[in-house]
CSV table of C-alpha atoms in Angstrom, one decimal:
chain,number,residue,atom,x,y,z
A,261,MET,CA,145.3,-25.4,61.6
A,262,ALA,CA,142.8,-28.2,61.8
A,263,ASP,CA,139.3,-27.6,60.5
A,264,ASN,CA,137.3,-28.5,63.6
A,265,THR,CA,134.4,-26.1,63.1
A,266,HIS,CA,131.8,-28.8,62.2
A,267,ASP,CA,128.8,-30.1,64.3
A,268,ASN,CA,126.7,-33.1,63.8
A,269,THR,CA,124.3,-31.4,61.6
A,270,ASP,CA,126.9,-30.0,59.1
A,271,TYR,CA,126.7,-32.0,55.8
A,272,THR,CA,128.8,-29.5,54.0
A,273,VAL,CA,131.9,-31.5,55.1
A,274,THR,CA,131.1,-34.1,52.5
A,275,ASP,CA,131.5,-31.6,49.6
A,276,LYS,CA,134.5,-30.0,51.3
A,277,ALA,CA,136.3,-33.2,51.8
A,278,LYS,CA,135.2,-34.6,48.3
A,279,MET,CA,134.2,-37.6,50.3
A,280,THR,CA,132.3,-40.5,48.7
A,281,LEU,CA,131.6,-44.1,49.6
A,282,ASP,CA,130.5,-45.4,46.3
A,283,HIS,CA,131.0,-49.1,46.2
A,284,ALA,CA,128.7,-51.6,48.0
A,285,PRO,CA,130.7,-54.6,49.0
A,286,ALA,CA,128.8,-57.8,50.2
A,287,GLY,CA,128.7,-56.5,53.8
A,288,LEU,CA,126.7,-53.5,52.7
A,289,TYR,CA,123.7,-55.8,52.0
A,290,LEU,CA,123.5,-56.7,55.7
A,291,PRO,CA,120.4,-55.9,57.9
A,292,GLY,CA,120.5,-52.4,59.3
A,293,ILE,CA,122.3,-50.6,56.5
A,294,ASP,CA,120.2,-48.1,54.7
A,295,GLU,CA,120.5,-44.6,53.2
A,296,THR,CA,120.6,-42.9,56.7
A,297,THR,CA,123.7,-44.9,57.9
A,298,HIS,CA,125.4,-44.5,54.5
A,299,LYS,CA,124.9,-40.8,54.6
A,300,GLU,CA,126.2,-40.6,58.3
A,301,ALA,CA,129.3,-42.8,57.3
A,302,VAL,CA,130.2,-40.5,54.5
A,303,ARG,CA,129.8,-37.4,56.7
A,304,LEU,CA,131.9,-38.8,59.6
A,305,CYS,CA,134.7,-40.1,57.2
A,306,ALA,CA,134.7,-36.5,55.8
A,307,ARG,CA,135.1,-35.1,59.3
A,308,ASP,CA,138.0,-37.4,60.1
A,309,PHE,CA,139.6,-36.3,56.9
A,310,LEU,CA,139.3,-32.6,57.6
A,311,GLU,CA,139.9,-32.6,61.3
A,312,HIS,CA,142.6,-35.3,62.2
A,313,HIS,CA,146.2,-36.1,61.5
A,314,VAL,CA,147.2,-39.5,60.1
A,315,PHE,CA,149.0,-40.5,63.3
A,316,PHE,CA,147.6,-40.0,66.8
A,317,ASN,CA,150.8,-39.5,68.8
A,318,ASP,CA,154.5,-38.7,68.3
A,319,ARG,CA,155.4,-42.5,68.2
A,320,GLY,CA,153.8,-43.0,64.7
A,321,PHE,CA,150.6,-44.8,66.1
A,322,HIS,CA,148.0,-44.8,63.3
A,323,ASN,CA,144.7,-43.0,63.1
A,324,HIS,CA,142.1,-45.8,63.1
A,325,LEU,CA,139.0,-43.8,62.9
A,326,ASN,CA,137.8,-44.6,59.4
A,327,HIS,CA,138.9,-48.2,59.8
A,328,HIS,CA,136.7,-48.5,62.9
A,329,LEU,CA,133.9,-46.5,61.4
A,330,LEU,CA,133.7,-48.4,58.1
A,331,SER,CA,133.9,-51.8,59.7
A,332,VAL,CA,131.0,-51.3,62.0
A,333,PHE,CA,129.1,-49.5,59.2
A,334,SER,CA,129.5,-52.5,57.0
A,335,LEU,CA,128.4,-54.8,59.8
A,336,GLY,CA,125.1,-53.0,60.1
A,337,ALA,CA,125.7,-50.5,62.9
A,338,PRO,CA,123.0,-47.9,63.4
A,339,ALA,CA,123.6,-44.1,62.8
A,340,LYS,CA,123.9,-43.5,66.6
A,341,ARG,CA,126.6,-46.1,67.0
A,342,LEU,CA,128.5,-44.5,64.0
A,343,GLN,CA,128.4,-41.2,65.8
A,344,GLU,CA,129.6,-42.9,69.0
A,345,VAL,CA,132.6,-44.4,67.2
A,346,PHE,CA,133.5,-41.0,65.8
A,347,ASP,CA,133.2,-39.3,69.2
A,348,GLN,CA,135.3,-42.0,71.0
A,349,ASN,CA,138.1,-42.0,68.4
A,350,LYS,CA,138.4,-38.2,68.1
A,351,GLU,CA,139.2,-37.9,71.7
A,352,ILE,CA,142.7,-39.7,71.2
A,353,LEU,CA,143.5,-38.1,67.8
A,354,LEU,CA,145.8,-35.2,66.8
A,355,PRO,CA,144.5,-32.3,64.9
A,356,SER,CA,145.3,-32.1,61.3
A,357,HIS,CA,148.5,-30.3,60.4
A,358,SER,CA,148.7,-27.1,58.1
A,359,PRO,CA,150.7,-28.0,54.8
A,360,MET,CA,154.4,-27.2,54.7
A,361,ASP,CA,155.7,-24.7,52.2
A,362,VAL,CA,156.5,-27.5,49.7
A,363,ASP,CA,155.0,-28.3,46.4
A,364,VAL,CA,154.9,-32.0,45.9
A,365,THR,CA,155.1,-33.0,42.2
A,366,THR,CA,155.8,-36.1,40.2
A,367,GLU,CA,159.3,-35.1,39.8
A,368,ASN,CA,160.1,-34.6,43.6
A,369,PHE,CA,157.4,-36.7,45.4
A,370,THR,CA,160.1,-39.1,46.8
A,371,GLU,CA,162.2,-36.3,48.5
A,372,HIS,CA,159.9,-35.9,51.5
A,373,PHE,CA,159.4,-39.5,52.4
A,374,SER,CA,159.0,-40.4,56.2
A,375,ASN,CA,158.3,-36.8,56.9
A,376,GLU,CA,155.0,-36.7,58.6
A,377,ARG,CA,154.8,-32.9,58.4
A,378,CYS,CA,154.4,-33.3,54.7
A,379,TYR,CA,151.3,-35.5,55.0
A,380,PRO,CA,148.8,-32.8,53.9
A,381,ASN,CA,151.1,-31.9,51.0
A,382,TYR,CA,151.1,-35.4,49.8
A,383,VAL,CA,147.3,-35.7,50.3
A,384,SER,CA,146.8,-32.7,47.9
A,385,PHE,CA,149.3,-34.2,45.4
A,386,PHE,CA,147.6,-37.6,45.2
A,387,GLN,CA,144.2,-35.9,45.0
A,388,ARG,CA,145.4,-34.1,41.9
A,389,GLU,CA,147.0,-37.3,40.4
A,390,LEU,CA,143.8,-39.3,41.0
A,391,ASP,CA,141.5,-36.6,39.6
A,392,ALA,CA,143.6,-36.2,36.5
A,393,ALA,CA,143.4,-40.0,35.9
A,394,GLY,CA,139.7,-39.9,35.4
A,395,ASP,CA,138.0,-43.3,35.3
A,396,ASN,CA,141.5,-44.9,35.5
A,397,TRP,CA,142.2,-43.5,39.0
A,398,LYS,CA,142.4,-47.0,40.7
A,399,ALA,CA,145.1,-48.1,38.3
A,400,VAL,CA,147.1,-45.0,38.9
A,401,ALA,CA,146.8,-45.4,42.7
A,402,CYS,CA,148.1,-49.0,42.4
A,403,ASP,CA,150.9,-47.9,40.2
A,404,TYR,CA,152.2,-45.6,42.9
A,405,PHE,CA,151.7,-48.2,45.5
A,406,PHE,CA,153.7,-50.6,43.6
A,407,ASP,CA,156.5,-48.1,42.8
A,408,PRO,CA,159.6,-49.8,44.0
A,409,ARG,CA,160.5,-46.7,45.9
A,410,VAL,CA,157.0,-46.6,47.6
A,411,PHE,CA,156.2,-50.3,48.1
A,412,PRO,CA,158.6,-50.8,51.1
A,413,LEU,CA,156.8,-48.2,52.9
A,414,GLY,CA,153.4,-49.5,52.0
A,415,MET,CA,154.2,-52.9,53.5
A,416,SER,CA,155.4,-51.5,56.7
A,417,GLY,CA,153.8,-50.7,60.1
A,418,ILE,CA,152.0,-54.1,60.5
A,419,PHE,CA,150.1,-53.4,57.3
A,420,HIS,CA,148.5,-50.0,58.2
A,421,PRO,CA,149.2,-48.2,54.8
A,422,PHE,CA,148.1,-51.3,53.0
A,423,ILE,CA,144.8,-51.5,55.1
A,424,GLN,CA,144.1,-47.8,54.6
A,425,LEU,CA,144.4,-48.1,50.9
A,426,GLY,CA,142.3,-51.4,51.0
A,427,TYR,CA,139.5,-49.4,52.6
A,428,GLY,CA,139.8,-46.7,49.9
A,429,LEU,CA,139.6,-49.3,47.1
A,430,GLU,CA,136.9,-51.2,48.7
A,431,PHE,CA,134.6,-48.3,49.1
A,432,GLU,CA,135.8,-46.7,45.9
A,433,SER,CA,136.7,-43.5,47.7
A,434,LYS,CA,139.4,-41.3,45.9
A,435,THR,CA,139.7,-39.3,49.0
A,436,ILE,CA,140.5,-42.3,51.3
A,437,VAL,CA,142.9,-43.6,48.6
A,438,ALA,CA,144.6,-40.2,48.5
A,439,THR,CA,145.1,-40.4,52.4
A,440,ALA,CA,146.3,-43.9,52.1
A,441,LEU,CA,149.0,-43.0,49.6
A,442,ALA,CA,150.0,-40.0,51.6
A,443,GLN,CA,150.2,-42.1,54.7
A,444,THR,CA,152.5,-44.5,52.8
A,445,CYS,CA,154.8,-41.8,51.7
A,446,VAL,CA,155.3,-40.3,55.3
A,447,HIS,CA,155.7,-43.7,56.9
A,448,SER,CA,159.0,-45.1,58.0
A,449,SER,CA,160.1,-48.5,56.7
A,450,THR,CA,159.8,-51.6,58.9
A,451,PHE,CA,162.1,-53.8,56.9
A,452,LYS,CA,165.8,-53.2,55.9
A,453,THR,CA,165.9,-55.2,52.6
A,454,MET,CA,162.8,-57.5,52.2
A,455,PHE,CA,161.0,-55.2,49.9
A,456,SER,CA,164.0,-53.6,48.1
A,457,GLU,CA,163.7,-54.2,44.4
A,458,HIS,CA,166.2,-56.9,43.9
A,459,VAL,CA,165.4,-58.9,47.1
A,460,PHE,CA,161.6,-58.9,46.5
A,461,ALA,CA,162.2,-59.9,42.9
A,462,ASP,CA,164.2,-62.9,44.2
A,463,ILE,CA,161.3,-63.7,46.5
A,464,CYS,CA,158.8,-63.6,43.6
A,465,THR,CA,161.0,-65.6,41.2
A,466,GLU,CA,160.4,-69.2,42.3
A,467,GLU,CA,163.1,-71.7,41.4
A,468,LEU,CA,161.5,-74.8,42.8
A,469,GLU,CA,163.0,-78.2,42.6
A,470,ASP,CA,160.1,-80.5,43.3
A,471,ASP,CA,156.7,-79.6,42.0
A,472,ASN,CA,154.7,-76.6,40.7
A,473,HIS,CA,153.3,-75.8,44.2
A,474,GLY,CA,156.4,-75.5,46.4
A,475,LEU,CA,156.0,-75.9,50.0
A,476,SER,CA,152.7,-75.4,51.7
A,477,LEU,CA,152.4,-72.6,54.4
A,478,MET,CA,151.9,-75.2,57.2
A,479,GLN,CA,155.2,-77.0,56.0
A,480,ILE,CA,156.9,-73.6,55.9
A,481,LEU,CA,155.8,-72.8,59.6
A,482,ASP,CA,157.2,-76.1,60.7
A,483,LYS,CA,160.6,-75.5,58.9
A,484,MET,CA,160.8,-72.0,60.4
A,485,ARG,CA,160.4,-73.5,64.0
A,486,GLN,CA,163.2,-75.9,63.2
A,487,ASP,CA,165.6,-73.4,61.6
A,488,PRO,CA,168.8,-72.8,63.7
A,489,LEU,CA,168.4,-69.1,63.2
A,490,SER,CA,164.9,-69.3,64.7
A,491,ILE,CA,166.0,-71.6,67.6
A,492,SER,CA,168.9,-69.3,68.4
A,493,MET,CA,166.8,-66.2,68.7
A,494,GLU,CA,167.0,-64.7,72.3
A,495,PHE,CA,164.0,-63.8,74.2
A,496,SER,CA,162.8,-60.2,74.5
A,497,ALA,CA,159.6,-58.8,76.1
A,498,VAL,CA,159.5,-56.4,73.2
A,499,PRO,CA,161.0,-58.2,70.3
A,500,SER,CA,160.3,-55.4,67.8
A,501,SER,CA,162.7,-53.1,69.7
A,502,LYS,CA,165.6,-55.7,69.5
A,503,VAL,CA,167.6,-55.2,66.2
A,504,SER,CA,169.2,-58.6,66.4
A,505,ILE,CA,165.6,-60.2,66.6
A,506,THR,CA,164.1,-58.0,63.8
A,507,ASP,CA,167.0,-58.7,61.6
A,508,ALA,CA,166.7,-62.5,62.1
A,509,ALA,CA,162.9,-62.5,61.5
A,510,GLU,CA,163.4,-60.7,58.3
A,511,ARG,CA,166.1,-63.0,57.1
A,512,LEU,CA,163.8,-65.9,58.0
A,513,ALA,CA,160.8,-64.4,56.0
A,514,ILE,CA,162.9,-63.7,53.0
A,515,LYS,CA,164.3,-67.3,53.0
A,516,TYR,CA,160.8,-69.1,53.6
A,517,SER,CA,158.5,-66.7,51.6
A,518,SER,CA,160.4,-67.6,48.5
A,519,LEU,CA,159.4,-71.3,49.0
A,520,TRP,CA,155.8,-70.6,48.8
A,521,SER,CA,154.7,-70.7,45.1
A,522,VAL,CA,151.9,-68.5,43.7
A,523,PRO,CA,150.8,-69.6,40.1
A,524,THR,CA,149.9,-66.6,38.0
A,525,THR,CA,146.4,-67.8,37.2
A,526,LYS,CA,143.0,-66.9,38.4
A,527,GLU,CA,142.5,-70.4,39.9
A,528,GLY,CA,146.0,-70.4,41.5
A,529,ILE,CA,145.6,-66.9,43.0
A,530,SER,CA,142.2,-67.9,44.5
A,531,ALA,CA,143.6,-71.2,45.9
A,532,LYS,CA,146.6,-69.6,47.4
A,533,TYR,CA,144.6,-66.9,49.0
A,534,HIS,CA,142.3,-69.5,50.5
A,535,GLU,CA,145.5,-71.2,51.9
A,536,LEU,CA,147.0,-67.9,53.3
A,537,LEU,CA,143.8,-66.7,55.0
A,538,SER,CA,143.2,-70.1,56.6
A,539,VAL,CA,146.7,-70.4,58.0
A,540,VAL,CA,146.7,-66.8,59.2
A,541,ALA,CA,143.3,-67.5,61.0
A,542,LEU,CA,144.7,-70.7,62.4
A,543,VAL,CA,147.9,-69.0,63.8
A,544,TYR,CA,145.6,-66.2,65.2
A,545,GLY,CA,143.4,-68.7,67.2
A,546,SER,CA,146.0,-71.5,68.0
A,547,MET,CA,148.9,-70.0,69.9
A,548,THR,CA,147.6,-70.5,73.5
A,549,ARG,CA,149.5,-73.3,75.3
A,550,PRO,CA,147.2,-75.8,77.0
A,551,GLY,CA,146.5,-74.8,80.5
A,552,TYR,CA,146.8,-71.2,80.0
A,553,LYS,CA,144.2,-68.4,79.5
A,554,LEU,CA,143.2,-67.8,75.9
A,555,LEU,CA,145.6,-65.6,74.0
A,556,LEU,CA,144.8,-63.4,70.9
A,557,HIS,CA,148.1,-61.7,69.6
A,558,PHE,CA,148.0,-58.0,68.6
A,559,ALA,CA,150.6,-58.4,65.7
A,560,VAL,CA,149.0,-61.6,64.3
A,561,MET,CA,145.5,-59.9,64.6
A,562,HIS,CA,146.8,-57.3,62.0
A,563,CYS,CA,147.8,-60.2,59.7
A,564,VAL,CA,144.2,-61.3,59.8
A,565,THR,CA,142.6,-57.9,59.3
A,566,SER,CA,145.0,-57.0,56.4
A,567,ALA,CA,144.2,-60.3,54.6
A,568,TYR,CA,140.5,-59.2,54.2
A,569,PHE,CA,141.7,-56.7,51.6
A,570,LEU,CA,143.8,-58.9,49.3
A,571,PRO,CA,140.7,-59.8,47.0
A,572,ILE,CA,140.0,-56.1,46.8
A,573,TYR,CA,143.5,-55.5,45.6
A,574,PHE,CA,143.2,-58.5,43.2
A,575,ASP,CA,140.1,-56.8,41.5
A,576,CYS,CA,142.4,-53.7,40.7
A,577,LEU,CA,145.5,-55.6,39.5
A,578,PRO,CA,146.8,-57.5,36.6
A,579,ILE,CA,147.5,-61.2,37.4
A,580,GLU,CA,151.3,-60.7,37.8
A,581,ARG,CA,150.7,-58.0,40.5
A,582,GLN,CA,148.1,-60.1,42.2
A,583,ALA,CA,150.6,-62.7,42.8
A,584,GLN,CA,153.2,-60.2,43.9
A,585,ILE,CA,150.9,-58.5,46.6
A,586,LEU,CA,149.9,-62.0,47.8
A,587,LYS,CA,153.7,-62.9,48.1
A,588,ALA,CA,154.3,-59.6,49.9
A,589,HIS,CA,151.5,-60.2,52.4
A,590,CYS,CA,152.8,-63.7,53.0
A,591,ALA,CA,156.4,-62.3,53.6
A,592,VAL,CA,155.0,-60.0,56.3
A,593,VAL,CA,153.0,-62.7,57.9
A,594,LEU,CA,156.1,-64.9,58.1
A,595,ALA,CA,158.3,-62.0,59.4
A,596,THR,CA,155.6,-61.5,62.1
A,597,PHE,CA,155.6,-65.2,63.0
A,598,ALA,CA,159.2,-65.3,63.2
A,599,LEU,CA,159.5,-62.1,65.3
A,600,HIS,CA,157.3,-63.6,67.9
A,601,GLY,CA,159.3,-66.9,68.3
A,602,SER,CA,157.7,-69.0,65.6
A,603,PRO,CA,155.2,-70.4,68.1
A,604,GLU,CA,153.8,-73.9,68.1
A,605,LEU,CA,150.1,-74.1,67.0
A,606,TYR,CA,147.6,-75.8,69.4
A,607,ILE,CA,144.6,-76.4,67.2
A,608,THR,CA,141.8,-77.4,69.3
A,609,PRO,CA,138.8,-79.4,68.2
A,610,GLU,CA,136.6,-76.3,68.5
A,611,ILE,CA,138.8,-74.4,66.0
A,612,SER,CA,138.9,-77.1,63.4
A,613,SER,CA,135.3,-78.2,63.9
A,614,LYS,CA,132.7,-77.8,61.1
A,615,ASP,CA,132.1,-74.1,60.4
A,616,THR,CA,128.6,-72.5,60.4
A,617,HIS,CA,128.3,-71.3,56.8
A,618,CYS,CA,125.6,-68.7,56.1
A,619,THR,CA,125.3,-66.3,53.0
A,620,VAL,CA,124.3,-62.7,52.9
A,621,SER,CA,120.8,-63.8,51.7
A,622,ASP,CA,120.5,-66.2,54.8
A,623,LEU,CA,121.3,-63.1,57.1
A,624,GLN,CA,118.8,-60.8,55.3
A,625,ASN,CA,116.1,-63.5,55.6
A,626,ASN,CA,116.9,-64.1,59.3
A,627,VAL,CA,117.8,-67.8,58.5
A,628,ASN,CA,120.8,-68.0,60.7
A,629,ASN,CA,121.2,-65.6,63.7
A,630,GLN,CA,124.6,-67.0,64.9
A,631,TRP,CA,126.6,-64.5,62.7
A,632,LEU,CA,124.2,-61.7,63.4
A,633,ASP,CA,124.9,-62.1,67.1
A,634,VAL,CA,128.6,-61.9,66.5
A,635,PHE,CA,128.1,-58.9,64.4
A,636,SER,CA,126.1,-57.1,67.1
A,637,GLY,CA,128.9,-57.9,69.6
A,638,ALA,CA,131.6,-56.5,67.2
A,639,ILE,CA,129.6,-53.3,66.7
A,640,ALA,CA,129.1,-52.7,70.4
A,641,SER,CA,133.0,-53.4,71.1
A,642,ASN,CA,134.9,-50.5,72.3
A,643,ASP,CA,138.1,-52.0,70.8
A,644,MET,CA,138.7,-50.5,67.4
A,645,HIS,CA,140.1,-53.8,66.1
A,646,VAL,CA,137.4,-56.3,67.0
A,647,PRO,CA,135.0,-55.5,64.1
A,648,LYS,CA,137.7,-55.6,61.6
A,649,VAL,CA,138.7,-59.2,62.8
A,650,VAL,CA,135.1,-60.3,62.6
A,651,ARG,CA,134.6,-59.0,59.2
A,652,THR,CA,137.6,-60.8,57.9
A,653,LEU,CA,136.6,-64.0,59.6
A,654,TRP,CA,133.1,-63.8,58.0
A,655,ARG,CA,134.9,-63.3,54.7
A,656,GLY,CA,136.6,-66.6,55.4
A,657,SER,CA,133.3,-68.4,56.2
A,658,LEU,CA,131.7,-67.1,53.0
A,659,LEU,CA,134.9,-68.0,50.9
A,660,TYR,CA,134.9,-71.6,52.1
A,661,SER,CA,131.4,-72.1,50.9
A,662,PHE,CA,133.1,-72.3,47.5
A,663,PRO,CA,135.8,-74.9,47.3
A,664,SER,CA,139.1,-74.3,45.5
A,665,LYS,CA,139.3,-75.5,42.0
A,666,LEU,CA,143.2,-76.0,42.2
A,667,THR,CA,144.4,-79.5,43.2
A,668,PHE,CA,147.5,-80.2,45.0
A,669,ASP,CA,149.9,-83.1,45.4
A,670,ASN,CA,149.3,-85.5,48.4
A,671,ASP,CA,152.5,-84.2,50.0
A,672,TYR,CA,151.4,-80.7,50.0
A,673,THR,CA,150.1,-80.1,53.6
A,674,LEU,CA,147.0,-78.0,53.4
A,675,PRO,CA,145.6,-76.4,56.6
A,676,PRO,CA,142.8,-78.2,58.5
A,677,PRO,CA,139.3,-76.8,58.3
A,678,VAL,CA,138.6,-73.6,60.2
A,679,ASN,CA,135.6,-72.8,62.3
A,680,TRP,CA,135.3,-69.1,61.3
A,681,LEU,CA,132.3,-68.4,63.4
A,682,TYR,CA,134.1,-69.9,66.5
A,683,LEU,CA,137.1,-67.6,66.1
A,684,ALA,CA,134.9,-64.6,65.6
A,685,ARG,CA,132.9,-65.4,68.7
A,686,ILE,CA,136.0,-65.8,71.0
A,687,THR,CA,137.3,-62.6,69.6
A,688,VAL,CA,134.2,-60.7,70.7
A,689,ASP,CA,133.9,-62.6,73.9
A,690,THR,CA,137.5,-62.3,74.9
A,691,ILE,CA,138.5,-58.7,74.1
A,692,ASP,CA,136.7,-56.4,76.4
A,693,PHE,CA,139.2,-53.8,76.8
A,694,SER,CA,138.4,-50.4,75.5
A,695,SER,CA,140.7,-48.5,73.1
A,696,PHE,CA,139.6,-45.2,74.5
A,697,ARG,CA,139.9,-45.6,78.4
A,698,ASP,CA,142.9,-45.5,80.9
A,699,PRO,CA,144.7,-49.0,80.2
A,700,GLN,CA,146.1,-49.4,83.7
A,701,GLN,CA,142.6,-48.8,85.3
A,702,GLN,CA,141.2,-51.4,82.8
A,703,ALA,CA,143.9,-53.9,83.7
A,704,LYS,CA,142.9,-53.4,87.4
A,705,GLU,CA,139.3,-54.2,86.4
A,706,GLY,CA,140.5,-57.5,84.8
A,707,LYS,CA,139.7,-56.4,81.3
A,708,ARG,CA,141.2,-58.6,78.5
A,709,PHE,CA,143.3,-57.0,75.8
A,710,TRP,CA,145.4,-58.2,72.9
A,711,THR,CA,148.6,-60.0,73.9
A,712,PHE,CA,152.0,-58.7,72.8
A,713,GLY,CA,155.4,-60.4,73.0
A,714,MET,CA,157.4,-63.4,72.0
A,715,VAL,CA,154.8,-66.1,72.5
A,716,GLY,CA,156.9,-68.8,70.8
A,717,HIS,CA,159.6,-68.6,73.7
A,718,ASP,CA,159.3,-70.6,76.8
A,719,LYS,CA,160.1,-67.5,78.9
A,720,PHE,CA,157.0,-65.8,77.8
A,721,TRP,CA,154.9,-68.3,79.5
A,722,ASP,CA,156.6,-67.9,82.8
A,723,THR,CA,154.6,-64.9,83.6
A,724,TYR,CA,151.4,-65.5,81.4
A,725,PRO,CA,148.4,-66.3,83.6
A,726,LYS,CA,147.0,-69.9,83.6
A,727,GLU,CA,143.4,-70.8,83.6
């Protein structure tokens, strides 16, 4: 049964859950974060761990509570807002399950994959494994995630297991990492073959004819649009439910992700991450056809929020695995792009205008309030994804304060500049839908939500509202 006996004054949950949030990423230096908010974040993450299941319905929708909580916490939310986030999320969550009569061990841990009833059993198993690893627990966690039997599950579900593990690694929380690995093991696989051992090995083994850099991502997106397989894809209002479309998207992702070269050097990883993050942000903000209302796509948004965590993985991995996780992320991004019709990009002057860079010290010293205003809007948003998007876009703005040290040939088409602040602002200003209210009623009220569907196909725009 769920352990739902805690009230808002019960701090014993922290020890009961063995919950810690030890690491202080750059975001934790923002104004408004102090010992009180840290203590509340730990307590509420502990309650989520003790009280709630990994999914919030029987369709495999993911529990986002600690994602929402930690994103607003790291943007400077006060303790009252942290409690509100917890209270809102808990209303839609399932209670935690009792363990099954199964002892998960190193010998049999693959035998219960995709069985969500075994989630608490997997949590206990991974807690034991991480505790036994001592100071080496991050490496052990990553070894499990990269196990070729586990990895296909970890890259499924529009990145949710990957994101959950990213939060655990970022905040150096063994408990959250254990839940992430357990979530991965009980997840179903999104892709049929892309992350099978031999196919993914081929993706990562680049045999390029022209130069050391292969094709750029902007060139790859162009080629995907022109590919006969992409052109022949039929329209579906729900493309993820159509096997012919998902199979075609996976084939396109396998084909084209192998053409994006990732050098196994520190400078190469950094440059290619710069490129990937910029392209994902441009796709996110540039899919709206001229004359139509602004569109922000739900699946592409997850490509953005997951990209935040790649440098956190890099810090825990040897250089070869850094390249592999970057390639894997790129492959899922390309599959997502193909699944939704390989849309044209309409990059407006606002999106590619000069960004407003500001550092953590600028914000602490109140030098530039524009990002702080956006952070306030993200913290107040009742959509659980908005603060995660804003956090990623701020990472992009900080990252591009430091130019890449890797040079490319003239025919390697790099993405244009990105106005990260503009993208963050339109996210906060556009998405006013609540994750916790009746969606039909909100639609009647004219609230704006993320867009779903095959936006690269002309038929999608037949019913999409114009300005």
